[in-house]
Amino acid sequence: LNKLLGKQVYTTQDQLGGPHIMVPNGVTHELVANDHDGVEAILRWLSYVPETANALPPVVTSKDSPARLVRFMPSKTPYDPRHMLA
């Protein structure tokens, strides 16, 4: 990018696409402190994936009651879609 624009836009690869760019933009959803935590995060994520392509995903009991009241109502003005899930 620096060569393409002919000027110094960034000095490190992290500025171009490091965790401080990727996490807030939703490209990645988890930031870990070290490799050990990274492996634990991968194993936790894999626990939601079926063992084979033809298998059903694991069933987990929900802690969120289907009978709970929904307090958020979308509007015609812009809103944070995460509020629908909380």
PDB file of C-alpha atoms in Angstrom, residues 15-42:
ATOM      1  CA  GLN A  15      -1.392  -1.113  11.461  1.00  0.00           C
ATOM      2  CA  LEU A  16      -2.691  -2.452   8.166  1.00  0.00           C
ATOM      3  CA  GLY A  17      -4.555  -5.460   9.520  1.00  0.00           C
ATOM      4  CA  GLY A  18      -3.572  -6.340  13.057  1.00  0.00           C
ATOM      5  CA  PRO A  19      -5.883  -7.244  15.925  1.00  0.00           C
ATOM      6  CA  HIS A  20      -6.706  -3.624  16.733  1.00  0.00           C
ATOM      7  CA  ILE A  21      -8.118  -3.288  13.205  1.00  0.00           C
ATOM      8  CA  MET A  22      -9.676  -6.738  12.733  1.00  0.00           C
ATOM      9  CA  VAL A  23     -11.518  -7.117  16.074  1.00  0.00           C
ATOM     10  CA  PRO A  24     -13.497  -3.823  16.041  1.00  0.00           C
ATOM     11  CA  ASN A  25     -14.437  -4.361  12.390  1.00  0.00           C
ATOM     12  CA  GLY A  26     -15.788  -7.858  13.035  1.00  0.00           C
ATOM     13  CA  VAL A  27     -13.285  -9.653  10.802  1.00  0.00           C
ATOM     14  CA  THR A  28     -12.213 -11.690  13.794  1.00  0.00           C
ATOM     15  CA  HIS A  29     -14.279 -12.260  16.898  1.00  0.00           C
ATOM     16  CA  GLU A  30     -11.759 -13.262  19.517  1.00  0.00           C
ATOM     17  CA  LEU A  31      -8.443 -11.817  20.579  1.00  0.00           C
ATOM     18  CA  VAL A  32      -6.252 -13.926  22.857  1.00  0.00           C
ATOM     19  CA  ALA A  33      -3.176 -13.048  24.896  1.00  0.00           C
ATOM     20  CA  ASN A  34      -0.931 -15.948  23.849  1.00  0.00           C
ATOM     21  CA  ASP A  35      -0.664 -19.178  21.847  1.00  0.00           C
ATOM     22  CA  HIS A  36      -1.982 -21.329  24.695  1.00  0.00           C
ATOM     23  CA  ASP A  37      -5.148 -19.224  24.950  1.00  0.00           C
ATOM     24  CA  GLY A  38      -5.401 -19.360  21.157  1.00  0.00           C
ATOM     25  CA  VAL A  39      -5.375 -23.160  21.114  1.00  0.00           C
ATOM     26  CA  GLU A  40      -8.032 -23.234  23.869  1.00  0.00           C
ATOM     27  CA  ALA A  41     -10.191 -20.825  21.846  1.00  0.00           C
ATOM     28  CA  ILE A  42      -9.838 -22.993  18.720  1.00  0.00           C
TER      29      ILE A  42
END
